[in-house]
Short mmCIF file of C-alpha atoms in Angstrom, two decimals:
data_model
loop_
_atom_site.label_atom_id
_atom_site.label_comp_id
_atom_site.label_asym_id
_atom_site.label_seq_id
_atom_site.Cartn_x
_atom_site.Cartn_y
_atom_site.Cartn_z
CA MET A 1 149.47 -52.85 -184.96
CA GLY A 2 149.31 -56.58 -184.28
CA LEU A 3 146.51 -58.66 -185.32
CA ASN A 4 143.75 -56.95 -187.39
CA TYR A 5 141.04 -57.30 -189.83
CA TYR A 6 138.38 -55.30 -191.52
CA GLY A 7 135.22 -56.85 -193.27
CA HIS A 8 132.60 -55.71 -195.69
CA SER A 9 129.46 -57.35 -197.30
CA ASP A 10 126.85 -56.11 -199.68
CA ILE A 11 123.88 -57.66 -201.35
CA GLY A 12 124.84 -56.88 -204.86
CA LYS A 13 122.82 -55.45 -207.39
CA GLN A 14 120.64 -58.27 -208.71
CA MET A 15 119.71 -60.48 -205.56
CA GLU A 16 116.94 -60.15 -203.37
CA ILE A 17 118.12 -62.10 -200.35
CA MET A 18 121.57 -61.91 -198.65
CA GLU A 19 123.29 -65.22 -198.02
CA ASP A 20 127.01 -64.14 -198.02
CA ALA A 21 128.72 -63.29 -194.68
CA PHE A 22 132.08 -62.67 -193.06
CA ILE A 23 133.50 -62.71 -189.65
CA GLY A 24 136.49 -61.81 -187.76
CA PHE A 25 137.49 -62.37 -184.06
CA ILE A 26 140.47 -62.78 -181.89
CA VAL A 27 140.67 -65.34 -179.22
CA ASN A 28 143.14 -64.74 -176.27
CA ASP A 29 144.82 -61.92 -177.92
CA SER A 30 146.94 -64.52 -179.76
CA VAL A 31 144.89 -66.03 -182.69
CA LEU A 32 142.89 -64.14 -185.35
CA PHE A 33 140.33 -65.89 -187.35
CA VAL A 34 138.66 -64.51 -190.44
CA ALA A 35 136.13 -66.31 -192.47
CA VAL A 36 133.75 -65.85 -195.38
CA ALA A 37 130.72 -68.07 -196.09
CA ASP A 38 128.24 -68.30 -198.90
CA GLY A 39 124.95 -69.70 -198.07
CA LEU A 40 122.62 -71.56 -200.13
CA GLY A 41 118.99 -72.52 -199.64
CA ALA A 42 117.61 -69.42 -197.73
CA ARG A 43 114.06 -68.28 -198.23
CA LYS A 44 112.73 -64.83 -196.83
CA GLY A 45 111.89 -65.23 -193.17
CA THR A 46 114.13 -68.33 -192.53
CA ASP A 47 117.36 -68.92 -191.07
CA VAL A 48 120.45 -68.20 -193.35
CA ALA A 49 122.93 -70.86 -193.67
CA SER A 50 126.24 -68.72 -193.83
CA TYR A 51 125.19 -67.00 -190.63
CA VAL A 52 124.44 -70.12 -188.85
CA VAL A 53 127.91 -71.47 -189.94
CA LEU A 54 129.97 -68.40 -188.87
CA ASP A 55 128.15 -68.03 -185.55
CA GLU A 56 128.77 -71.64 -184.71
CA PHE A 57 132.26 -71.39 -185.88
CA LYS A 58 133.07 -68.37 -183.56
CA ARG A 59 131.15 -69.81 -180.73
CA TYR A 60 133.14 -73.30 -180.94
CA MET A 61 136.58 -71.69 -181.52
CA THR A 62 135.99 -69.14 -178.78
CA ALA A 63 135.31 -72.03 -176.21
CA HIS A 64 138.12 -74.32 -177.40
CA ILE A 65 141.01 -72.49 -178.24
CA LYS A 66 143.52 -72.53 -175.40
CA SER A 67 146.78 -71.60 -177.14
CA ASP A 68 148.25 -70.08 -180.20
CA ASN A 69 149.95 -73.43 -181.17
CA MET A 70 148.75 -74.22 -184.66
CA GLU A 71 148.81 -77.97 -184.59
CA GLU A 72 146.00 -77.53 -181.70
CA VAL A 73 144.21 -74.88 -183.62
CA GLU A 74 144.20 -77.12 -186.75
CA GLN A 75 142.75 -79.90 -184.67
CA GLU A 76 140.11 -77.68 -183.31
CA ILE A 77 139.22 -76.23 -186.77
CA GLN A 78 138.66 -79.76 -188.10
CA LYS A 79 136.45 -80.36 -185.17
CA ALA A 80 134.26 -77.39 -185.47
CA ILE A 81 133.72 -77.98 -189.34
CA TYR A 82 132.55 -81.56 -188.57
CA MET A 83 130.21 -80.21 -185.90
CA ILE A 84 128.85 -77.49 -188.12
CA ASN A 85 128.36 -79.68 -191.23
CA ARG A 86 126.17 -81.98 -188.96
CA ILE A 87 124.22 -78.98 -187.91
CA LEU A 88 123.35 -77.79 -191.44
CA PHE A 89 122.59 -81.37 -192.43
CA ASN A 90 120.19 -81.80 -189.37
CA TYR A 91 118.59 -78.45 -190.78
CA GLN A 92 117.79 -80.25 -193.87
CA ARG A 93 116.37 -83.39 -192.12
CA SER A 94 114.31 -81.45 -189.72
CA ASN A 95 112.37 -79.58 -192.15
CA PRO A 96 113.06 -80.65 -195.87
CA GLU A 97 110.38 -78.46 -197.36
CA LEU A 98 111.96 -75.48 -195.60
CA TYR A 99 115.52 -76.22 -195.39
CA GLY A 100 116.02 -79.07 -198.05
CA ASN A 101 119.18 -77.22 -199.74
CA PHE A 102 120.30 -75.60 -196.78
CA SER A 103 124.26 -75.14 -197.25
CA SER A 104 127.01 -72.95 -197.33
CA THR A 105 130.63 -72.65 -198.66
CA PHE A 106 133.30 -71.84 -196.08
CA THR A 107 136.74 -70.32 -196.09
CA ALA A 108 138.77 -69.38 -192.88
CA VAL A 109 142.15 -68.44 -192.01
CA ALA A 110 143.74 -68.44 -188.48
CA ILE A 111 146.80 -66.41 -187.87
CA ASN A 112 148.85 -65.93 -184.84
CA ASN A 113 151.44 -63.42 -183.58
CA ARG A 114 154.32 -65.38 -185.16
CA ARG A 115 152.47 -65.07 -188.64
CA GLU A 116 152.02 -68.64 -188.71
CA ILE A 117 148.61 -69.64 -190.42
CA VAL A 118 146.12 -72.60 -190.77
CA PHE A 119 143.43 -72.09 -193.43
CA ALA A 120 140.28 -74.41 -194.22
CA HIS A 121 138.38 -74.40 -197.22
CA ILE A 122 135.05 -75.99 -198.63
CA GLY A 123 133.33 -74.80 -201.60
CA ASN A 124 134.05 -71.91 -204.08
CA SER A 125 134.73 -69.00 -201.77
CA ARG A 126 138.52 -68.09 -201.87
CA PHE A 127 141.57 -67.36 -199.83
CA TYR A 128 144.01 -64.84 -201.76
CA LEU A 129 147.47 -63.76 -200.39
CA PHE A 130 148.71 -60.48 -201.81
CA ARG A 131 152.56 -60.54 -201.59
CA GLN A 132 154.94 -57.89 -203.05
CA GLY A 133 152.79 -56.60 -205.71
CA LYS A 134 151.07 -60.10 -206.88
CA LEU A 135 147.76 -61.92 -205.84
CA PHE A 136 147.92 -65.53 -205.28
CA GLN A 137 144.90 -67.95 -205.08
CA MET A 138 145.56 -70.19 -201.92
CA THR A 139 142.61 -72.18 -202.20
CA LYS A 140 141.02 -74.40 -204.97
CA ASP A 141 137.34 -74.16 -205.85
CA ASP A 142 135.37 -77.27 -205.24
CA THR A 143 133.26 -77.18 -208.50
CA ARG A 144 132.56 -79.27 -211.40
CA ALA A 145 134.39 -76.72 -213.64
CA GLN A 146 137.40 -77.07 -211.35
CA GLU A 147 137.32 -80.69 -211.89
CA LEU A 148 137.42 -80.24 -215.76
CA LEU A 149 140.29 -77.88 -215.32
CA ASP A 150 142.26 -80.41 -213.38
CA LYS A 151 141.51 -83.00 -215.97
CA LYS A 152 142.65 -80.53 -218.52
CA GLU A 153 139.31 -80.75 -220.29
CA ILE A 154 138.82 -76.79 -220.21
CA ASP A 155 141.56 -74.13 -219.73
CA GLU A 156 142.28 -71.34 -217.60
CA ILE A 157 140.53 -68.80 -219.85
CA GLU A 158 137.53 -71.02 -220.23
CA TYR A 159 136.91 -71.65 -216.55
CA PRO A 160 135.70 -68.11 -215.37
CA LEU A 161 132.87 -68.42 -218.05
CA HIS A 162 132.13 -72.21 -217.83
CA PRO A 163 128.26 -72.90 -216.67
CA ASP A 164 129.60 -75.38 -214.01
CA ARG A 165 131.80 -72.95 -212.36
CA GLY A 166 129.07 -72.59 -209.60
CA VAL A 167 128.23 -76.21 -209.33
CA LEU A 168 129.76 -77.28 -206.01
CA THR A 169 131.23 -80.88 -205.56
CA LYS A 170 131.72 -79.85 -201.59
CA TYR A 171 129.83 -77.69 -199.37
CA LEU A 172 128.69 -77.60 -195.67
CA GLY A 173 125.34 -79.51 -195.27
CA MET A 174 126.45 -82.80 -197.09
CA PRO A 175 126.01 -86.01 -195.09
CA GLU A 176 129.93 -86.25 -194.85
CA VAL A 177 132.44 -83.81 -196.17
CA GLU A 178 136.15 -83.39 -195.99
CA PRO A 179 137.55 -80.05 -196.01
CA PHE A 180 140.96 -79.02 -197.39
CA ILE A 181 143.05 -77.74 -194.62
CA SER A 182 146.78 -76.61 -194.98
CA LYS A 183 149.38 -74.41 -192.79
CA GLY A 184 152.04 -71.99 -193.77
CA ALA A 185 153.72 -68.88 -192.80
CA LEU A 186 153.23 -65.22 -193.70
CA GLN A 187 155.55 -62.31 -193.97
CA THR A 188 155.45 -58.85 -192.93
CA ASN A 189 153.43 -56.76 -195.43
CA ASP A 190 151.62 -59.78 -196.94
CA VAL A 191 147.75 -59.26 -197.03
CA VAL A 192 145.33 -61.92 -196.40
CA LEU A 193 142.14 -61.70 -198.49
CA LEU A 194 138.97 -63.85 -198.36
CA VAL A 195 136.17 -63.21 -200.66
CA THR A 196 132.92 -65.00 -202.01
CA ASN A 197 132.28 -65.67 -205.62
CA GLY A 198 130.58 -62.21 -205.99
CA VAL A 199 134.06 -60.49 -205.89
CA TYR A 200 136.12 -62.67 -208.04
CA GLU A 201 133.47 -63.23 -210.72
CA MET A 202 133.24 -59.41 -211.28
CA LEU A 203 136.99 -58.49 -210.53
CA ASN A 204 140.10 -60.08 -211.85
CA ASN A 205 143.35 -60.47 -210.25
CA GLU A 206 144.98 -57.50 -211.76
CA GLN A 207 142.07 -55.19 -210.87
CA ILE A 208 142.34 -56.43 -207.06
CA GLU A 209 146.12 -56.01 -207.28
CA GLN A 210 145.68 -52.41 -208.32
CA ILE A 211 143.35 -51.64 -205.19
CA PHE A 212 146.05 -53.23 -202.93
CA MET A 213 148.87 -51.09 -204.53
CA ASN A 214 146.75 -47.82 -204.03
CA THR A 215 145.80 -48.14 -200.44
CA GLU A 216 147.38 -49.71 -197.30
CA SER A 217 143.96 -49.26 -195.45
CA SER A 218 141.96 -52.42 -195.06
CA LYS A 219 138.68 -50.68 -194.57
CA GLN A 220 139.24 -48.79 -197.90
CA ALA A 221 140.52 -51.76 -199.69
CA CYS A 222 137.35 -53.63 -198.51
CA GLU A 223 135.09 -50.73 -199.86
CA TRP A 224 136.88 -50.44 -203.08
CA ILE A 225 136.49 -54.18 -203.80
CA VAL A 226 132.87 -54.16 -203.04
CA GLU A 227 132.43 -50.89 -204.98
CA GLY A 228 134.33 -52.31 -207.92
CA ALA A 229 132.18 -55.53 -208.04
CA ASN A 230 129.02 -53.61 -207.94
CA GLU A 231 130.19 -51.08 -210.64
CA VAL A 232 130.65 -53.86 -213.12
CA GLY A 233 127.30 -55.67 -212.57
CA GLY A 234 127.21 -56.69 -208.84
CA VAL A 235 125.48 -59.91 -210.08
CA ASP A 236 125.80 -61.74 -206.62
CA ASN A 237 126.09 -61.12 -203.10
CA ILE A 238 129.66 -59.91 -201.81
CA ALA A 239 131.53 -60.72 -198.59
CA VAL A 240 135.23 -59.60 -198.13
CA VAL A 241 137.41 -59.53 -195.16
CA ILE A 242 141.01 -58.49 -195.14
CA SER A 243 143.98 -58.72 -192.59
CA TYR A 244 147.29 -56.74 -193.17
CA ILE A 245 150.18 -58.61 -191.85
CA ASN A 246 151.90 -55.57 -190.72
CA PHE A 247 153.84 -56.96 -187.59
#
């Protein structure tokens, strides 16, 4: 089947403004980019930070990716994130009253036809890898609660309910920000999953694993994840994007 993706988003059951978004696109038939973003600071009738982030990311990568060499892809992702961060920060400076909190999380994965990947991360959206029946979290949340977990001041059981789990220590829209970027390799039959916190705060790993074990359709898996999150409360916006590594 080759490079592929499917994404789905939903406002959830308790929010009035949609600030989560996903994107997927293929450059030069050789590199797939998938990403999610969770915006902050939008008001009705204003720009939404996550949409700005993903639109600018696609525009930049489409213009600058010339090959499927992942060293080059990593460098261009780094440049794109720097540029996008400045754009959001300039929104804040240009109109503090309207865009004073204009910011966003960002998690992206680039995949080439050799199943090599680069992934970049800022905030508390997440990249998961589903492999051989198990779900692995590949990114670490940039939150105050995660810092407490790293210091062993709280444990894994306390973390999902900690009041600071949504207090970001890194996000796009800061004066300066350094993303986490890493490379790796996928295997045939892996599944790449990117989600915003509206998913993992509603569904645990075992529930998501069950979804993947009961369907091989990225469309159905996305829909089931969104439906599942809404069925147990849908307290936040939801964005999901999936790529099946079936080549």
